[in-house]
Amino acid sequence: MTNTLDASDAPDGPAPAGRVTAADLPALRRRTTAVLIAGQILGGLGVPVGITLAPVLATQVSGSEALSGLAPTASVTGTALLSLPLAALMTSRGRRPGLVLAYLIGALGAGLVVLATVVGNFPLLLLGMAAFGAGSSANLQARFAAADLAEPERRGRAISTVIWATTIGSVLGPNIAAPAGRVFRGTAVSETAGPFVWAAGIFLLAALVVAALLRPDPLLTARALAPKEESRSAGDRSLRAGLAAVRASPMARLALVTVTVSHTAMVSIMVMTPVDLGHHGADLQLIGLVISGHIAGMYAFSPVMGWLSDRFGRLTVIGLAVGLLSLAALLAGTAGAAHGRTAAGLFVLGLGWSAGLVAGSALLTDSVPQPARAAVQGLSDLTMNASAGIGGAVAGVIVSQASYGWLNLTGACLLLPMAALALRRSFTRPASV
């Protein structure tokens, strides 16, 4: 008998025709992807504001460059801390409530950042940046929402398509920062903090789009259409069950290491690049251009990474990620005052991150049973962002006490365990991996 999702099975309301069958999936995949793409474009406009300006704001408000890494670290930490509650919400209620809540918290955080700069309160700035990190949580979780209904052999491309959509907003976002800041010239809100007002409005709009249009919920639909042997009790969907699923699968452990190391190396280098560029005479506009190129590397070529992952296997693309991230550390770490070389290094850094995230996310989804996937995916985002948060905090100390070059060397060293584990698994992998 064909599995169906009846209106009574979905807490977010009936499917477009009252129920969803396997025959409806192609159209539903297209609709879900379109909504996720719209949300990613909007989220992509907001998130890069924090990436570009957080270290600068931290220096201005705290008066100490050594503390500049704490603001982006707070954002990454907030993303990590929110990963498990959002995963728990998605596990029980579906993707839509979790994504909407994440965007709303991100908008609140942007408002707190603006308030903190007005009153000159550094702890409030860190709190605001932590809440702002929820916008990143929404953008990251959307890639798994795209995978919920995807065929296994196209899972990499489904994930990468949604990641790619962030390109549009993310490339524009840093370059909108300067004109958005100038709007507040002569007011109590500084030009550096002004773009966060823009980000708050964008996050609110993204929440509205997802709340209104992401129906039926892709995760709940995937569960309803899953084979009966995969339709287990709610206990099998708990976070504890997700952790058990990772422990039971060597490939899931490799996937977790891949997304964690790729993200940590990228964040650690990226968050201190604006500071290093400033040391070498770069203005805000040039910094925005370099970060835009970096973000283009992260997102614009993700469909290529998805196709490579589906065509040649997840492990092959994980190996590519190691090579690209290593090259990026070499370019950026030896650039000095050569801004073009720094820009090239940051672009390659984005490519390496894209390869690691797409292949690692697809491998993680492949490697655990359907009931545990949402919990495992939340655990993945917790791990990658907590590690990146620590990396960002340490990055500021390394740059202030040693140099930006030493930071890049440290980032390259982080890749060694990822490379070793991927090489080990390559000798025992199934043909499809």
CSV table of C-alpha atoms in Angstrom, one decimal:
chain,number,residue,atom,x,y,z
A,1,MET,CA,0.0,0.0,0.0
A,2,THR,CA,1.3,3.5,-0.8
A,3,ASN,CA,2.2,5.6,2.2
A,4,THR,CA,0.3,8.8,2.5
A,5,LEU,CA,0.3,11.9,4.7
A,6,ASP,CA,-3.2,12.8,5.7
A,7,ALA,CA,-4.1,16.2,7.0
A,8,SER,CA,-4.5,14.8,10.5
A,9,ASP,CA,-0.9,13.7,10.5
A,10,ALA,CA,0.6,17.2,10.1
A,11,PRO,CA,0.3,19.7,12.9
A,12,ASP,CA,0.9,22.5,10.4
A,13,GLY,CA,-2.2,21.8,8.4
A,14,PRO,CA,-3.3,19.8,5.4
A,15,ALA,CA,-1.3,19.2,2.3
A,16,PRO,CA,-2.3,21.1,-0.8
A,17,ALA,CA,-4.7,18.3,-1.9
A,18,GLY,CA,-5.6,17.0,1.5
A,19,ARG,CA,-2.9,14.3,1.5
A,20,VAL,CA,0.5,13.6,0.0
A,21,THR,CA,1.4,10.5,-1.9
A,22,ALA,CA,4.6,9.3,-3.5
A,23,ALA,CA,3.3,10.6,-6.8
A,24,ASP,CA,3.0,14.1,-5.4
A,25,LEU,CA,6.7,14.2,-4.3
A,26,PRO,CA,8.2,15.7,-7.5
A,27,ALA,CA,6.0,18.8,-7.3
A,28,LEU,CA,6.3,19.0,-3.5
A,29,ARG,CA,10.1,18.9,-3.8
A,30,ARG,CA,10.1,21.8,-6.2
A,31,ARG,CA,7.8,23.8,-4.0
A,32,THR,CA,9.7,23.1,-0.9
A,33,THR,CA,13.0,24.0,-2.6
A,34,ALA,CA,11.6,27.2,-3.9
A,35,VAL,CA,10.5,28.3,-0.4
A,36,LEU,CA,13.8,27.3,1.2
A,37,ILE,CA,15.6,29.2,-1.6
A,38,ALA,CA,13.6,32.4,-0.8
A,39,GLY,CA,14.4,32.1,2.9
A,40,GLN,CA,18.1,31.5,2.2
A,41,ILE,CA,18.3,34.6,0.0
A,42,LEU,CA,16.8,36.7,2.7
A,43,GLY,CA,18.8,35.1,5.5
A,44,GLY,CA,21.9,35.6,3.3
A,45,LEU,CA,21.3,39.3,3.2
A,46,GLY,CA,21.3,39.5,7.0
A,47,VAL,CA,23.9,37.1,8.3
A,48,PRO,CA,27.0,38.6,6.5
A,49,VAL,CA,26.4,41.9,8.3
A,50,GLY,CA,27.5,40.2,11.5
A,51,ILE,CA,30.4,38.4,9.7
A,52,THR,CA,31.7,41.7,8.3
A,53,LEU,CA,31.1,44.1,11.2
A,54,ALA,CA,31.1,42.1,14.4
A,55,PRO,CA,34.9,42.3,15.0
A,56,VAL,CA,34.9,46.0,14.2
A,57,LEU,CA,32.0,46.7,16.6
A,58,ALA,CA,33.7,44.7,19.3
A,59,THR,CA,36.8,46.8,19.0
A,60,GLN,CA,34.9,50.0,19.1
A,61,VAL,CA,32.7,49.1,22.0
A,62,SER,CA,35.3,47.3,24.2
A,63,GLY,CA,38.2,49.6,23.2
A,64,SER,CA,40.5,46.5,22.9
A,65,GLU,CA,41.5,44.8,19.7
A,66,ALA,CA,42.3,41.6,21.7
A,67,LEU,CA,38.6,41.3,22.3
A,68,SER,CA,37.6,41.7,18.7
A,69,GLY,CA,37.2,38.0,18.1
A,70,LEU,CA,34.7,37.7,20.9
A,71,ALA,CA,31.8,39.2,19.0
A,72,PRO,CA,31.9,36.8,16.0
A,73,THR,CA,32.6,34.0,18.6
A,74,ALA,CA,29.5,35.0,20.5
A,75,SER,CA,27.5,34.7,17.3
A,76,VAL,CA,28.9,31.2,16.5
A,77,THR,CA,28.4,30.2,20.1
A,78,GLY,CA,24.8,31.3,19.9
A,79,THR,CA,24.3,29.3,16.8
A,80,ALA,CA,25.8,26.3,18.6
A,81,LEU,CA,23.7,26.7,21.8
A,82,LEU,CA,20.5,27.1,19.8
A,83,SER,CA,21.2,24.0,17.6
A,84,LEU,CA,19.9,21.5,20.1
A,85,PRO,CA,16.7,23.3,21.2
A,86,LEU,CA,15.9,24.0,17.5
A,87,ALA,CA,16.6,20.4,16.6
A,88,ALA,CA,14.4,19.2,19.5
A,89,LEU,CA,11.6,21.5,18.2
A,90,MET,CA,12.0,20.3,14.6
A,91,THR,CA,12.1,16.7,15.8
A,92,SER,CA,8.7,17.0,17.5
A,93,ARG,CA,7.0,19.6,15.4
A,94,GLY,CA,8.8,19.8,12.0
A,95,ARG,CA,11.1,22.1,10.1
A,96,ARG,CA,8.8,25.1,9.8
A,97,PRO,CA,8.4,26.0,13.5
A,98,GLY,CA,12.1,25.7,14.1
A,99,LEU,CA,13.1,27.8,11.1
A,100,VAL,CA,10.6,30.5,12.0
A,101,LEU,CA,11.7,30.7,15.6
A,102,ALA,CA,15.4,30.9,14.6
A,103,TYR,CA,14.8,33.9,12.3
A,104,LEU,CA,12.8,35.6,15.0
A,105,ILE,CA,15.6,35.2,17.6
A,106,GLY,CA,18.1,36.5,15.0
A,107,ALA,CA,16.0,39.6,14.5
A,108,LEU,CA,15.9,40.2,18.3
A,109,GLY,CA,19.7,39.7,18.5
A,110,ALA,CA,20.2,42.3,15.8
A,111,GLY,CA,18.2,44.8,17.8
A,112,LEU,CA,20.2,44.1,20.9
A,113,VAL,CA,23.4,44.7,19.0
A,114,VAL,CA,22.2,48.2,18.0
A,115,LEU,CA,21.2,49.0,21.5
A,116,ALA,CA,24.5,47.8,22.9
A,117,THR,CA,26.4,50.1,20.6
A,118,VAL,CA,24.2,53.1,21.5
A,119,VAL,CA,24.8,52.6,25.3
A,120,GLY,CA,28.4,51.3,24.9
A,121,ASN,CA,27.7,48.0,26.7
A,122,PHE,CA,30.1,45.2,25.6
A,123,PRO,CA,28.3,42.3,27.5
A,124,LEU,CA,25.0,43.4,25.9
A,125,LEU,CA,26.8,43.4,22.5
A,126,LEU,CA,27.9,39.8,23.1
A,127,LEU,CA,24.4,38.8,24.1
A,128,GLY,CA,23.0,40.4,21.0
A,129,MET,CA,25.5,38.6,18.8
A,130,ALA,CA,24.7,35.3,20.4
A,131,ALA,CA,21.0,35.7,19.6
A,132,PHE,CA,22.0,37.0,16.1
A,133,GLY,CA,23.6,33.6,15.5
A,134,ALA,CA,20.1,32.1,15.3
A,135,GLY,CA,20.0,33.5,11.8
A,136,SER,CA,22.9,31.3,10.9
A,137,SER,CA,21.2,28.4,12.6
A,138,ALA,CA,18.2,28.8,10.3
A,139,ASN,CA,20.3,29.0,7.2
A,140,LEU,CA,22.3,25.9,8.2
A,141,GLN,CA,19.2,23.8,9.1
A,142,ALA,CA,17.5,24.7,5.8
A,143,ARG,CA,20.0,22.5,4.0
A,144,PHE,CA,18.7,19.5,5.9
A,145,ALA,CA,15.1,20.5,5.1
A,146,ALA,CA,16.1,20.2,1.4
A,147,ALA,CA,17.4,16.7,2.0
A,148,ASP,CA,14.2,15.5,3.8
A,149,LEU,CA,12.4,14.7,0.6
A,150,ALA,CA,15.3,14.2,-1.8
A,151,GLU,CA,16.2,10.9,-3.4
A,152,PRO,CA,19.3,9.4,-1.9
A,153,GLU,CA,21.2,9.6,-5.2
A,154,ARG,CA,20.4,13.3,-5.5
A,155,ARG,CA,20.8,14.3,-1.8
A,156,GLY,CA,24.1,16.1,-2.4
A,157,ARG,CA,22.6,18.3,-5.1
A,158,ALA,CA,19.5,19.0,-3.0
A,159,ILE,CA,21.6,20.2,-0.1
A,160,SER,CA,23.9,22.2,-2.4
A,161,THR,CA,21.0,23.9,-4.2
A,162,VAL,CA,19.7,25.5,-1.0
A,163,ILE,CA,23.2,26.4,0.1
A,164,TRP,CA,23.8,28.0,-3.3
A,165,ALA,CA,20.7,30.2,-2.8
A,166,THR,CA,22.5,32.0,0.0
A,167,THR,CA,25.0,33.4,-2.6
A,168,ILE,CA,22.6,36.1,-3.8
A,169,GLY,CA,22.0,37.6,-0.4
A,170,SER,CA,25.4,36.9,1.0
A,171,VAL,CA,27.4,38.6,-1.8
A,172,LEU,CA,25.1,41.6,-1.7
A,173,GLY,CA,24.9,41.8,2.1
A,174,PRO,CA,28.5,43.0,3.0
A,175,ASN,CA,28.3,45.6,0.2
A,176,ILE,CA,25.0,46.9,1.4
A,177,ALA,CA,26.5,47.5,4.8
A,178,ALA,CA,28.2,50.8,4.0
A,179,PRO,CA,25.1,52.5,2.4
A,180,ALA,CA,22.9,51.0,5.1
A,181,GLY,CA,25.1,52.5,7.7
A,182,ARG,CA,25.2,55.9,6.1
A,183,VAL,CA,21.4,56.2,6.5
A,184,PHE,CA,22.1,56.6,10.3
A,185,ARG,CA,24.7,59.2,9.9
A,186,GLY,CA,24.1,62.0,12.5
A,187,THR,CA,21.9,59.8,14.7
A,188,ALA,CA,22.6,57.9,18.0
A,189,VAL,CA,23.1,54.7,15.9
A,190,SER,CA,26.6,54.5,14.5
A,191,GLU,CA,27.2,53.8,10.9
A,192,THR,CA,28.8,50.5,11.9
A,193,ALA,CA,25.8,49.4,13.8
A,194,GLY,CA,23.2,50.7,11.4
A,195,PRO,CA,23.3,47.7,9.1
A,196,PHE,CA,22.1,45.5,12.0
A,197,VAL,CA,18.8,47.4,11.8
A,198,TRP,CA,18.6,46.2,8.2
A,199,ALA,CA,19.4,42.7,9.3
A,200,ALA,CA,16.6,42.7,11.9
A,201,GLY,CA,14.0,43.6,9.2
A,202,ILE,CA,15.3,40.9,6.8
A,203,PHE,CA,15.1,38.2,9.4
A,204,LEU,CA,11.5,39.1,10.2
A,205,LEU,CA,10.7,38.9,6.5
A,206,ALA,CA,12.4,35.5,6.2
A,207,ALA,CA,10.3,34.2,9.2
A,208,LEU,CA,7.1,35.4,7.5
A,209,VAL,CA,8.0,33.7,4.2
A,210,VAL,CA,8.8,30.4,5.9
A,211,ALA,CA,5.7,30.5,8.2
A,212,ALA,CA,3.3,31.2,5.3
A,213,LEU,CA,4.7,29.0,2.6
A,214,LEU,CA,6.6,26.0,3.9
A,215,ARG,CA,3.6,23.8,3.9
A,216,PRO,CA,3.3,20.8,4.2
A,217,ASP,CA,6.3,20.4,6.4
A,218,PRO,CA,9.0,18.5,4.6
A,219,LEU,CA,10.3,16.5,7.7
A,220,LEU,CA,6.8,15.4,8.7
A,221,THR,CA,6.0,14.5,5.1
A,222,ALA,CA,9.2,12.4,4.8
A,223,ARG,CA,8.3,10.5,8.1
A,224,ALA,CA,4.8,9.8,6.9
A,225,LEU,CA,6.0,8.4,3.6
A,226,ALA,CA,8.8,6.4,5.1
A,227,PRO,CA,8.6,2.6,5.1
A,228,LYS,CA,6.8,1.1,8.1
A,229,GLU,CA,10.0,-0.3,9.5
A,230,GLU,CA,11.4,3.2,9.7
A,231,SER,CA,8.3,4.6,11.4
A,232,ARG,CA,9.4,4.0,15.0
A,233,SER,CA,8.3,5.6,18.3
A,234,ALA,CA,9.0,9.1,19.3
A,235,GLY,CA,11.8,7.8,21.5
A,236,ASP,CA,13.8,6.9,18.4
A,237,ARG,CA,13.7,10.6,17.4
A,238,SER,CA,15.2,11.9,20.6
A,239,LEU,CA,18.6,13.6,20.8
A,240,ARG,CA,19.9,10.7,22.8
A,241,ALA,CA,18.9,8.4,20.0
A,242,GLY,CA,20.7,10.7,17.5
A,243,LEU,CA,23.9,10.4,19.5
A,244,ALA,CA,23.6,6.6,19.6
A,245,ALA,CA,23.1,6.6,15.8
A,246,VAL,CA,26.3,8.5,15.3
A,247,ARG,CA,28.2,6.2,17.6
A,248,ALA,CA,27.0,3.2,15.7
A,249,SER,CA,28.1,4.5,12.3
A,250,PRO,CA,31.8,5.0,11.4
A,251,MET,CA,30.7,7.0,8.3
A,252,ALA,CA,28.4,9.2,10.4
A,253,ARG,CA,31.4,9.9,12.7
A,254,LEU,CA,33.5,10.9,9.7
A,255,ALA,CA,30.7,13.2,8.5
A,256,LEU,CA,30.5,14.8,11.9
A,257,VAL,CA,34.3,15.4,11.9
A,258,THR,CA,34.2,16.8,8.4
A,259,VAL,CA,31.6,19.4,8.9
A,260,THR,CA,33.1,20.4,12.3
A,261,VAL,CA,36.7,20.7,11.1
A,262,SER,CA,35.8,22.4,7.8
A,263,HIS,CA,33.6,25.0,9.7
A,264,THR,CA,36.1,25.6,12.5
A,265,ALA,CA,39.0,26.1,10.2
A,266,MET,CA,37.0,28.5,8.0
A,267,VAL,CA,35.5,30.5,10.8
A,268,SER,CA,38.8,30.9,12.7
A,269,ILE,CA,40.6,32.3,9.6
A,270,MET,CA,37.7,34.3,8.3
A,271,VAL,CA,36.7,36.2,11.5
A,272,MET,CA,40.2,37.7,11.9
A,273,THR,CA,40.7,38.6,8.2
A,274,PRO,CA,38.9,42.0,8.5
A,275,VAL,CA,41.2,42.9,11.4
A,276,ASP,CA,44.3,41.8,9.4
A,277,LEU,CA,43.2,43.8,6.4
A,278,GLY,CA,42.7,46.8,8.5
A,279,HIS,CA,46.2,46.5,9.8
A,280,HIS,CA,47.4,46.7,6.2
A,281,GLY,CA,45.4,49.8,5.3
A,282,ALA,CA,42.2,48.3,3.9
A,283,ASP,CA,39.0,50.4,4.3
A,284,LEU,CA,35.5,49.1,5.0
A,285,GLN,CA,34.6,49.0,1.3
A,286,LEU,CA,37.6,46.8,0.5
A,287,ILE,CA,37.0,44.6,3.5
A,288,GLY,CA,33.4,44.1,2.3
A,289,LEU,CA,34.6,43.1,-1.2
A,290,VAL,CA,37.0,40.5,0.2
A,291,ILE,CA,34.3,39.1,2.4
A,292,SER,CA,31.9,39.1,-0.5
A,293,GLY,CA,34.4,37.0,-2.5
A,294,HIS,CA,34.8,34.7,0.4
A,295,ILE,CA,31.1,34.2,0.7
A,296,ALA,CA,30.8,33.7,-3.1
A,297,GLY,CA,33.3,30.8,-2.7
A,298,MET,CA,31.3,29.4,0.1
A,299,TYR,CA,27.9,29.3,-1.7
A,300,ALA,CA,28.1,30.1,-5.5
A,301,PHE,CA,29.9,26.8,-6.4
A,302,SER,CA,28.0,24.6,-4.0
A,303,PRO,CA,26.0,23.0,-6.8
A,304,VAL,CA,29.3,21.8,-8.3
A,305,MET,CA,30.2,20.3,-4.9
A,306,GLY,CA,26.8,18.6,-4.7
A,307,TRP,CA,27.1,17.2,-8.2
A,308,LEU,CA,30.7,15.9,-7.5
A,309,SER,CA,29.5,14.4,-4.2
A,310,ASP,CA,26.7,12.5,-5.9
A,311,ARG,CA,28.7,11.6,-9.0
A,312,PHE,CA,32.1,10.6,-7.5
A,313,GLY,CA,31.2,9.9,-3.9
A,314,ARG,CA,31.2,11.8,-0.5
A,315,LEU,CA,34.7,10.7,0.4
A,316,THR,CA,36.2,12.1,-2.8
A,317,VAL,CA,34.8,15.6,-2.1
A,318,ILE,CA,35.9,15.4,1.5
A,319,GLY,CA,39.4,14.9,0.2
A,320,LEU,CA,38.9,17.9,-2.1
A,321,ALA,CA,37.9,19.9,0.9
A,322,VAL,CA,41.1,19.1,2.7
A,323,GLY,CA,43.2,20.2,-0.3
A,324,LEU,CA,41.3,23.5,-0.8
A,325,LEU,CA,41.3,24.5,2.9
A,326,SER,CA,45.1,23.8,3.0
A,327,LEU,CA,45.7,25.9,-0.1
A,328,ALA,CA,43.6,28.7,1.4
A,329,ALA,CA,45.6,28.8,4.6
A,330,LEU,CA,48.8,29.0,2.6
A,331,LEU,CA,47.6,31.9,0.4
A,332,ALA,CA,46.1,34.0,3.1
A,333,GLY,CA,48.7,33.2,5.7
A,334,THR,CA,51.5,34.5,3.5
A,335,ALA,CA,49.7,37.4,1.9
A,336,GLY,CA,50.8,40.2,4.2
A,337,ALA,CA,49.9,43.6,2.6
A,338,ALA,CA,49.0,41.9,-0.7
A,339,HIS,CA,45.3,42.4,-0.6
A,340,GLY,CA,44.7,40.5,-3.8
A,341,ARG,CA,46.4,37.4,-2.4
A,342,THR,CA,44.3,37.6,0.8
A,343,ALA,CA,41.2,37.9,-1.3
A,344,ALA,CA,42.2,34.8,-3.3
A,345,GLY,CA,42.9,32.9,-0.1
A,346,LEU,CA,39.5,33.8,1.3
A,347,PHE,CA,37.8,32.7,-1.9
A,348,VAL,CA,39.5,29.3,-1.8
A,349,LEU,CA,38.7,29.1,1.9
A,350,GLY,CA,35.0,29.4,0.9
A,351,LEU,CA,35.4,26.7,-1.7
A,352,GLY,CA,36.9,24.3,0.8
A,353,TRP,CA,34.2,25.0,3.3
A,354,SER,CA,31.5,24.4,0.6
A,355,ALA,CA,33.1,21.0,-0.3
A,356,GLY,CA,33.3,19.9,3.3
A,357,LEU,CA,29.8,21.1,4.3
A,358,VAL,CA,28.0,19.6,1.3
A,359,ALA,CA,29.8,16.2,1.3
A,360,GLY,CA,29.7,15.9,5.1
A,361,SER,CA,26.0,16.9,5.4
A,362,ALA,CA,25.1,14.4,2.6
A,363,LEU,CA,27.2,11.6,4.2
A,364,LEU,CA,25.7,12.3,7.6
A,365,THR,CA,22.1,12.1,6.2
A,366,ASP,CA,23.0,8.9,4.3
A,367,SER,CA,24.6,7.2,7.4
A,368,VAL,CA,21.8,7.4,10.0
A,369,PRO,CA,18.2,6.0,9.9
A,370,GLN,CA,15.4,8.4,9.1
A,371,PRO,CA,13.8,8.7,12.5
A,372,ALA,CA,17.1,9.9,14.0
A,373,ARG,CA,18.1,12.3,11.3
A,374,ALA,CA,16.8,15.5,12.7
A,375,ALA,CA,18.4,14.9,16.0
A,376,VAL,CA,21.7,13.9,14.4
A,377,GLN,CA,21.6,17.0,12.2
A,378,GLY,CA,21.1,19.2,15.3
A,379,LEU,CA,24.0,17.5,17.0
A,380,SER,CA,26.1,18.2,13.9
A,381,ASP,CA,25.3,21.9,14.0
A,382,LEU,CA,25.9,22.0,17.7
A,383,THR,CA,29.4,20.4,17.3
A,384,MET,CA,30.5,22.4,14.3
A,385,ASN,CA,29.4,25.8,15.8
A,386,ALA,CA,30.7,25.1,19.3
A,387,SER,CA,34.1,24.2,17.9
A,388,ALA,CA,34.0,27.2,15.6
A,389,GLY,CA,33.1,29.4,18.6
A,390,ILE,CA,36.2,28.2,20.4
A,391,GLY,CA,38.3,28.6,17.3
A,392,GLY,CA,37.1,32.2,16.8
A,393,ALA,CA,37.9,33.1,20.4
A,394,VAL,CA,41.4,31.5,20.1
A,395,ALA,CA,41.9,33.2,16.7
A,396,GLY,CA,41.8,36.7,18.3
A,397,VAL,CA,44.4,35.7,20.9
A,398,ILE,CA,46.7,34.1,18.2
A,399,VAL,CA,46.6,37.2,16.0
A,400,SER,CA,47.1,39.6,18.9
A,401,GLN,CA,50.0,37.5,20.4
A,402,ALA,CA,51.6,36.1,17.3
A,403,SER,CA,50.3,36.9,13.8
A,404,TYR,CA,47.6,36.2,11.2
A,405,GLY,CA,50.1,33.9,9.5
A,406,TRP,CA,50.3,31.7,12.6
A,407,LEU,CA,46.5,31.6,12.7
A,408,ASN,CA,46.4,30.2,9.2
A,409,LEU,CA,49.1,27.6,10.0
A,410,THR,CA,47.0,26.5,13.1
A,411,GLY,CA,43.9,26.3,10.9
A,412,ALA,CA,45.8,24.0,8.4
A,413,CYS,CA,46.9,21.7,11.3
A,414,LEU,CA,43.2,21.2,12.2
A,415,LEU,CA,42.8,19.4,8.9
A,416,LEU,CA,45.1,16.6,9.8
A,417,PRO,CA,42.7,14.4,11.8
A,418,MET,CA,40.0,14.9,9.2
A,419,ALA,CA,42.3,13.9,6.4
A,420,ALA,CA,43.5,10.8,8.3
A,421,LEU,CA,40.0,9.6,9.1
A,422,ALA,CA,38.8,10.1,5.5
A,423,LEU,CA,41.8,8.2,4.2
A,424,ARG,CA,41.1,5.3,6.5
A,425,ARG,CA,37.5,5.2,5.6
A,426,SER,CA,38.3,5.3,1.9
A,427,PHE,CA,39.6,1.7,2.1
A,428,THR,CA,36.4,0.3,3.6
A,429,ARG,CA,33.8,2.5,1.9
A,430,PRO,CA,30.8,1.1,0.0
A,431,ALA,CA,30.7,1.7,-3.7
A,432,SER,CA,28.0,4.5,-3.3
A,433,VAL,CA,30.2,6.5,-0.9
